[in-house]
PDB file of C-alpha atoms in Angstrom:
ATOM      1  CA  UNK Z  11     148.036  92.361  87.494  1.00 65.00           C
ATOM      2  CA  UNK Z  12     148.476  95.980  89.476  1.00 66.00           C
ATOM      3  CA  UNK Z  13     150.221  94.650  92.015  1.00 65.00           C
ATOM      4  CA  UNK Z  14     153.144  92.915  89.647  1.00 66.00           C
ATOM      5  CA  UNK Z  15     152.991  95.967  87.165  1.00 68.00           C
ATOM      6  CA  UNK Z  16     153.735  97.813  90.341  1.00 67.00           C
ATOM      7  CA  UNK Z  17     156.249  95.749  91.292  1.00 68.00           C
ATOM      8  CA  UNK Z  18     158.043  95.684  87.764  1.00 69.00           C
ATOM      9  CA  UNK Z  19     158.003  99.348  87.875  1.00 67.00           C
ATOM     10  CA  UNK Z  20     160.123  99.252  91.081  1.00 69.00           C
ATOM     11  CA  UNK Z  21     161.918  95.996  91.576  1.00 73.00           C
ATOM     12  CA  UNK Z  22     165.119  96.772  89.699  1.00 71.00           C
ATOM     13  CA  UNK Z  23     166.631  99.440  92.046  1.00 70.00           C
ATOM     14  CA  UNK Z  24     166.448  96.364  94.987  1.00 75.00           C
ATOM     15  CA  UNK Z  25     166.962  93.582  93.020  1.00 76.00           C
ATOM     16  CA  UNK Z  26     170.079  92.464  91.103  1.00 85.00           C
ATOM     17  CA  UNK Z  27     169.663  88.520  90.728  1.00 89.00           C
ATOM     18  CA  UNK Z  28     171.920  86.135  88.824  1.00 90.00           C
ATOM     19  CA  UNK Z  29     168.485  83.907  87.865  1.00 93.00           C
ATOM     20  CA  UNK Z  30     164.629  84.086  88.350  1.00 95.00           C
ATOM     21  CA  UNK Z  31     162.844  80.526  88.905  1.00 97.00           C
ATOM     22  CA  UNK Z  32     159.121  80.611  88.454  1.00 96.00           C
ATOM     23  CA  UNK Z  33     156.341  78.159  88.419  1.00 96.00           C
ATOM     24  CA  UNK Z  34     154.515  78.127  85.278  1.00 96.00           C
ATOM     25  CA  UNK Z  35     151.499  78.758  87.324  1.00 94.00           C
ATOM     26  CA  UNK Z  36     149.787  82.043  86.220  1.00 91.00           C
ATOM     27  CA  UNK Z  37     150.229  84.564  89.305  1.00 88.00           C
ATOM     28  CA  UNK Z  38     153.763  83.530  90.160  1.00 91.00           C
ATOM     29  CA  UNK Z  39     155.159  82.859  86.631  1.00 93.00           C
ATOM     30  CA  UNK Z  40     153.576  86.827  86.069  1.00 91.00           C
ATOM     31  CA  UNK Z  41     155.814  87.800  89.126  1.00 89.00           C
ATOM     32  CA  UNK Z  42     159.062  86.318  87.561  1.00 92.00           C
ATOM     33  CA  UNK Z  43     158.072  87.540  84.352  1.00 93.00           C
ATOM     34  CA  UNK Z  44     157.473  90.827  85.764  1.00 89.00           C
ATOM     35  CA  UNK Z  45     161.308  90.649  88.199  1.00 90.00           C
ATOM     36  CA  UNK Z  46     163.010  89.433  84.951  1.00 93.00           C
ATOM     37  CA  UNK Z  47     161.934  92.066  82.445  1.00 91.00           C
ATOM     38  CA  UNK Z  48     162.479  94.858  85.182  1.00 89.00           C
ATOM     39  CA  UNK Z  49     166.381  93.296  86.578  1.00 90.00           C
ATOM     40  CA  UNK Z  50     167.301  91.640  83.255  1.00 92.00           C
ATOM     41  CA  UNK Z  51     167.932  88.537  85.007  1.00 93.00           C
ATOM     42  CA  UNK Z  52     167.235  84.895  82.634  1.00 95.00           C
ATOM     43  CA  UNK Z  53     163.921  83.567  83.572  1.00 97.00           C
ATOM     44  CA  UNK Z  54     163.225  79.780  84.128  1.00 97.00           C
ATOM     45  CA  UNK Z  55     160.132  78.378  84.415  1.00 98.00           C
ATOM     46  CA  UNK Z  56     159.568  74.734  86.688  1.00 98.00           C
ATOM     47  CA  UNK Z  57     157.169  72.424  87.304  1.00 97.00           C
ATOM     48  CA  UNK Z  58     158.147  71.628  90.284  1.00 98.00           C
ATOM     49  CA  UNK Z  59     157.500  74.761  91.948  1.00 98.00           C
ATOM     50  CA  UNK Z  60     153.269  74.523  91.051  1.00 96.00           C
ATOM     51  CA  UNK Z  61     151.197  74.978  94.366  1.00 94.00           C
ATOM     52  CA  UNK Z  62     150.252  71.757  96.437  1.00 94.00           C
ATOM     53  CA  UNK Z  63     147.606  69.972  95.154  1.00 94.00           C
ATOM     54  CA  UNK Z  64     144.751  69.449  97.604  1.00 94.00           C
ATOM     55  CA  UNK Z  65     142.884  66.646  96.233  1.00 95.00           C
ATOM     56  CA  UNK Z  66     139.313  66.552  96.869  1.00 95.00           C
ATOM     57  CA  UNK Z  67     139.675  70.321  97.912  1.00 94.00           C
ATOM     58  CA  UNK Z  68     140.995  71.834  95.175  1.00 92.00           C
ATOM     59  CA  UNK Z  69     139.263  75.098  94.006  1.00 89.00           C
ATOM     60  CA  UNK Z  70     136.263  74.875  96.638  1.00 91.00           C
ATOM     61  CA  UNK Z  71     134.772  77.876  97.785  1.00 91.00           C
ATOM     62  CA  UNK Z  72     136.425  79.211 101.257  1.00 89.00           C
ATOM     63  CA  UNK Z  73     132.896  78.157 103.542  1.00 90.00           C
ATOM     64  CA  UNK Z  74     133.050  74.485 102.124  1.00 93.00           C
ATOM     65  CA  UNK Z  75     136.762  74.738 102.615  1.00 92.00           C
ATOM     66  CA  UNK Z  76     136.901  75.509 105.831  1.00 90.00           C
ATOM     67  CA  UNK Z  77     134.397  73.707 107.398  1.00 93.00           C
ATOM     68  CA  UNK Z  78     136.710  70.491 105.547  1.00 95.00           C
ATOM     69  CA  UNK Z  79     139.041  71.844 107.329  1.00 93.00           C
ATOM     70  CA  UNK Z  80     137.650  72.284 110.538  1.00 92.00           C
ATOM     71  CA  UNK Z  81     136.421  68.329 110.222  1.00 95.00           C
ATOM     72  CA  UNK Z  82     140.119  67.618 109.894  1.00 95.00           C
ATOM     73  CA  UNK Z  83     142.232  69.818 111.416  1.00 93.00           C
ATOM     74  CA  UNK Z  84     142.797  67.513 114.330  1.00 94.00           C
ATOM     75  CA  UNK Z  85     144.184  64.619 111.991  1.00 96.00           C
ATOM     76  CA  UNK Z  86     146.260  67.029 110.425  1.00 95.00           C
ATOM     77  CA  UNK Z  87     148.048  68.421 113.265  1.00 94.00           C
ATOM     78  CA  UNK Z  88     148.792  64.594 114.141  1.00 94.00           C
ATOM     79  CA  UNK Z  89     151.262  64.434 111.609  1.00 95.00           C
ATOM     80  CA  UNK Z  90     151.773  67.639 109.409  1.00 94.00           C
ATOM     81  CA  UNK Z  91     154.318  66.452 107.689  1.00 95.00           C
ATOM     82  CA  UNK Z  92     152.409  63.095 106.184  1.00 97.00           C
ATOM     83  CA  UNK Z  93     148.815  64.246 106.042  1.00 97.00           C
ATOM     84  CA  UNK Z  94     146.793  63.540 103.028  1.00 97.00           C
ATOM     85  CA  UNK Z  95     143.597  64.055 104.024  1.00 95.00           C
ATOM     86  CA  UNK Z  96     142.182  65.804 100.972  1.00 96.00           C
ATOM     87  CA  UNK Z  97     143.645  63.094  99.179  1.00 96.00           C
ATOM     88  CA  UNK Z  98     145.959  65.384  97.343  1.00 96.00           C
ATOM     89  CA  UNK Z  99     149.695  66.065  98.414  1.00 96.00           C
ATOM     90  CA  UNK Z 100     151.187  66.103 101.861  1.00 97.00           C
ATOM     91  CA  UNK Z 101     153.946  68.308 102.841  1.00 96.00           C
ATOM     92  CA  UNK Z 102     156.423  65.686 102.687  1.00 97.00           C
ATOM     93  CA  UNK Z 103     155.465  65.135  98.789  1.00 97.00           C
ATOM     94  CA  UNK Z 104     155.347  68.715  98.127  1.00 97.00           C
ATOM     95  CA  UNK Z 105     159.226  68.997  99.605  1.00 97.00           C
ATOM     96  CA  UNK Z 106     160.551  65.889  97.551  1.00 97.00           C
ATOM     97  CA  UNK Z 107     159.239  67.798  94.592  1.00 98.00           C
ATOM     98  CA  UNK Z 108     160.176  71.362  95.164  1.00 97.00           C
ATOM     99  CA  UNK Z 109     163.673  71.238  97.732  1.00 97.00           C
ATOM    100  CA  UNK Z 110     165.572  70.389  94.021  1.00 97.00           C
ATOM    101  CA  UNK Z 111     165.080  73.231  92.752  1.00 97.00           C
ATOM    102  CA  UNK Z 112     166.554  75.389  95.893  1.00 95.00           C
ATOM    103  CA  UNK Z 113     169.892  73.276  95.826  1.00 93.00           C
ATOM    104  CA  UNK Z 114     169.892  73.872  91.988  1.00 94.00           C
ATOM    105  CA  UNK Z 115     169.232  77.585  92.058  1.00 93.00           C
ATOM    106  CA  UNK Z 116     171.927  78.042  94.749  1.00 91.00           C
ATOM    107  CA  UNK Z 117     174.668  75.913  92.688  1.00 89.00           C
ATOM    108  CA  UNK Z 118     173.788  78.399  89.939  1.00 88.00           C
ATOM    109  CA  UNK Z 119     174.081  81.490  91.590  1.00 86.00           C
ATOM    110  CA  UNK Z 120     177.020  80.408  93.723  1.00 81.00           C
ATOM    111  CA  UNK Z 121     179.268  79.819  90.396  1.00 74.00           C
ATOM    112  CA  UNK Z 122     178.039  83.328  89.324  1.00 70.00           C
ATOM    113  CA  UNK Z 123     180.668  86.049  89.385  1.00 67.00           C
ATOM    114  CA  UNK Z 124     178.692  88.978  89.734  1.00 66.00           C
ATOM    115  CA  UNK Z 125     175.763  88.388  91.916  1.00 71.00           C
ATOM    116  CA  UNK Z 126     174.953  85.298  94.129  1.00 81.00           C
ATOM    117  CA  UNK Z 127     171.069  86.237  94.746  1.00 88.00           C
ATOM    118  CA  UNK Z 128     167.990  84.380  92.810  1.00 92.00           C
ATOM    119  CA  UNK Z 129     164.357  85.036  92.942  1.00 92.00           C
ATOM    120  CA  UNK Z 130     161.942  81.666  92.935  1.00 94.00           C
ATOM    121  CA  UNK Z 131     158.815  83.162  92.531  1.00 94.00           C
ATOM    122  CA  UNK Z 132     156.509  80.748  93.316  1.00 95.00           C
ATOM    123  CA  UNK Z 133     152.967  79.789  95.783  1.00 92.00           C
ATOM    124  CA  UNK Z 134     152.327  80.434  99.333  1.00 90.00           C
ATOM    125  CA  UNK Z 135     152.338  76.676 100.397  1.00 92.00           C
ATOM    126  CA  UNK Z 136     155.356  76.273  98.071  1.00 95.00           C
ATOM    127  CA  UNK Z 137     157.565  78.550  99.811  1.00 94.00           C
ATOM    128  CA  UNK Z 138     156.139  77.598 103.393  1.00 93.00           C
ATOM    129  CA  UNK Z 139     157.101  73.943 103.155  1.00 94.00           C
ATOM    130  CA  UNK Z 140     160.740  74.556 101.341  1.00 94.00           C
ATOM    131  CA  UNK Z 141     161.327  77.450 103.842  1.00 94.00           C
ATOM    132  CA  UNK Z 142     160.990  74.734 106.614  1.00 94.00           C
ATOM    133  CA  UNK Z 143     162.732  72.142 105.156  1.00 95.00           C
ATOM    134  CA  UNK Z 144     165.548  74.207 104.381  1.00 95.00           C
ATOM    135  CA  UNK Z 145     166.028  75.435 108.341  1.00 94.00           C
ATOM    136  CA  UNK Z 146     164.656  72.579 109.786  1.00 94.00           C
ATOM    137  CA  UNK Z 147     161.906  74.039 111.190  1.00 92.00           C
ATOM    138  CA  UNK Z 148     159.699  71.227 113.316  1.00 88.00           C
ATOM    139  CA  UNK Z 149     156.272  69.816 111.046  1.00 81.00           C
ATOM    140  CA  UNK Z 150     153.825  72.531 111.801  1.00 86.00           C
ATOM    141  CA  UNK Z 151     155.928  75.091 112.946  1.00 90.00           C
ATOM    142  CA  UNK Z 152     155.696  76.475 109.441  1.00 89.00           C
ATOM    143  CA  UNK Z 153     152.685  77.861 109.251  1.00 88.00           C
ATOM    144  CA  UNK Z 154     154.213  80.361 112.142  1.00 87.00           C
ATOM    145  CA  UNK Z 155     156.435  82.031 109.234  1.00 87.00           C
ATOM    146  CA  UNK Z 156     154.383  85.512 108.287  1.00 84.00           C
ATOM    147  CA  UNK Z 157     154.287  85.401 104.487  1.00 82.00           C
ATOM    148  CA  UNK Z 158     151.267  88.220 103.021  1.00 81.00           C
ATOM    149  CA  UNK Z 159     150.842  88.398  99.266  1.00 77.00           C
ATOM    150  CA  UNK Z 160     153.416  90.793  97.652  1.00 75.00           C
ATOM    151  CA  UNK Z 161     155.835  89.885  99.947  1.00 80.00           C
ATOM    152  CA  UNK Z 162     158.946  87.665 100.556  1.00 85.00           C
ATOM    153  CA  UNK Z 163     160.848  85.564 102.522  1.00 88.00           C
ATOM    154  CA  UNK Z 164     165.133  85.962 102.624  1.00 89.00           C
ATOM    155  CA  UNK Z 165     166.725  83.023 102.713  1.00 90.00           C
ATOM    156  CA  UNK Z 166     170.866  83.125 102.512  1.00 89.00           C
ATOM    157  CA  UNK Z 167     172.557  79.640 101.746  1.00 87.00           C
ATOM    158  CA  UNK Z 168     176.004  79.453 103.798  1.00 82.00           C
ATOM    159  CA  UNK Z 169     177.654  76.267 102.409  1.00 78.00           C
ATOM    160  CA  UNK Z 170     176.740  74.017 104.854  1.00 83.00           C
ATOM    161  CA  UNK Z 171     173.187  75.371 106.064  1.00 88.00           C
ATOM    162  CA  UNK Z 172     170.549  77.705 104.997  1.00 92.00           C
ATOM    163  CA  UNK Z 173     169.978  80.627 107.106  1.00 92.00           C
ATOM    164  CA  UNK Z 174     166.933  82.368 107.355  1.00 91.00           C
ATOM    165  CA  UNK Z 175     167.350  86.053 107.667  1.00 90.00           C
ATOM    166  CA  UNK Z 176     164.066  87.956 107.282  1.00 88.00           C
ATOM    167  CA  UNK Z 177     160.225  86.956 106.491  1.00 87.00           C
ATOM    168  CA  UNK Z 178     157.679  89.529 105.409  1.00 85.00           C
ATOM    169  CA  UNK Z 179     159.836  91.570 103.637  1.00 81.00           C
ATOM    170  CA  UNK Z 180     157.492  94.173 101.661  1.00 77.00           C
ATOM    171  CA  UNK Z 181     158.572  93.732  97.827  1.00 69.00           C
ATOM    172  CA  UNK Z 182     158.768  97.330  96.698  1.00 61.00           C
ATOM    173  CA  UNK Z 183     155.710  98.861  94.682  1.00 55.00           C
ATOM    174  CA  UNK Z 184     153.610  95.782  96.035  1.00 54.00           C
ATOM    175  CA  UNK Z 185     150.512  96.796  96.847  1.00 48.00           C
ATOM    176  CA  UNK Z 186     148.277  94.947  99.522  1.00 49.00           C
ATOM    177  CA  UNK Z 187     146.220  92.098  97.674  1.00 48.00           C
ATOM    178  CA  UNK Z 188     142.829  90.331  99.133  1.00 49.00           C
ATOM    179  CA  UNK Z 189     143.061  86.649  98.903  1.00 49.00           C
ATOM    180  CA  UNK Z 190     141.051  85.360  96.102  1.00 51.00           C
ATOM    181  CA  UNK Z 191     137.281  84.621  97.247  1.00 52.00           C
ATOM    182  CA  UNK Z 192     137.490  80.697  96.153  1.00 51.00           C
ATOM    183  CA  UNK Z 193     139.918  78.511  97.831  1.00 50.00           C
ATOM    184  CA  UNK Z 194     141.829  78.088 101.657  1.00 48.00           C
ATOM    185  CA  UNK Z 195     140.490  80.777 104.236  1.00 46.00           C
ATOM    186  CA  UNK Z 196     144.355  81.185 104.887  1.00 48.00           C
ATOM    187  CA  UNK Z 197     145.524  78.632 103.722  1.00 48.00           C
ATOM    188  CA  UNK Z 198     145.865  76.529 106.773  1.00 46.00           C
ATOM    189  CA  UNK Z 199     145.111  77.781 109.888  1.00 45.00           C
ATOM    190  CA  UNK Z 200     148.537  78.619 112.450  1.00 41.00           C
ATOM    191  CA  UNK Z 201     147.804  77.656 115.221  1.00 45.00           C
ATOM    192  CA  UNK Z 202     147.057  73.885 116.745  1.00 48.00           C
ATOM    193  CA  UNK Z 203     144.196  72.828 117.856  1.00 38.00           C
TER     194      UNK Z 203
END
């Protein structure tokens, strides 16, 4: 809660956006709460944009987690993309699901007089997968992009291609958050085996 009251206290002399898209989920929807109260921007919460389920994996603590993931990390990096090890979602099924809701929040802001930028406010895995699949990054290659709690990725939408113009980026009055102790070590590790 700091780090989005924090956030909220600053965000509005950065950020003018046309719309803010959250996933009803409770740490981003408090994040596009927290951007729409302090820019006056219309909130919209989606579905779509929940985090990847992980199946069989979902909520274990990080040692049982990654030694899972150690056990299957070579089957993954097979075929990124497809793998449904954990008997949850794969990457592909997470994209079919969230890529909608980029197009839509671009038509939106594009017919807006006054600004052209959104804010999706949504999960790490989320915004790894539509990242990729809106620059056609390689399966795998995703996990590359550098994407720390508190922070965000700039994406600009040219007509006929998305462009990806900065990842990182520190969102003002965000302080540094530790990842939660329950859960993906990192998420999935970077690098192949």
């Amino acid at each position: 809660q700091a780090q989005t009251d924090a956030i909220e206290a600053q965000v509005s002399a950065y950020l003018h956006p046309a719309l803010v898209v959250a996933s009803p989920l409770q740490r981003a929807r408090a994040m596009g709460e927290a951007v729409s109260r302090a820019t006056g921007a219309p909130l919209r919460l989606d579905d779509r944009l929940k985090e990847m389920n992980r199946g069989d994996w979902q909520g274990l603590p990080r040692t049982e987690y990654a030694e899972r993931w150690r056990a299957a990390a070579e089957d993954y990096w097979q075929d990124p993309l497809h793998w449904r090890g954990h008997n949850g979602m794969s990457e592909a099924m997470l994209v079919e699901r969230t890529f909608p809701v980029l197009e839509e929040v671009a038509r939106a802001t594009a017919l807006n007089e006054s600004t052209s930028t959104a804010v999706i406010a949504a999960h790490r895995q989320v915004i790894r997968c539509l990242v990729a699949a809106a620059i056609g990054l390689p399966p795998g290659q995703s996990h590359s992009l550098q994407l720390d709690p508190g922070h965000a990725i700039l994406l600009a939408d040219t007509g006929d291609r998305w462009s990806l113009l900065r990842t990182n980026v520190p969102i003002p009055g965000a302080p540094h958050l530790t990842e939660p102790e329950s859960g993906p070590p990192a998420d999935v590790p970077t690098r192949k085996p």
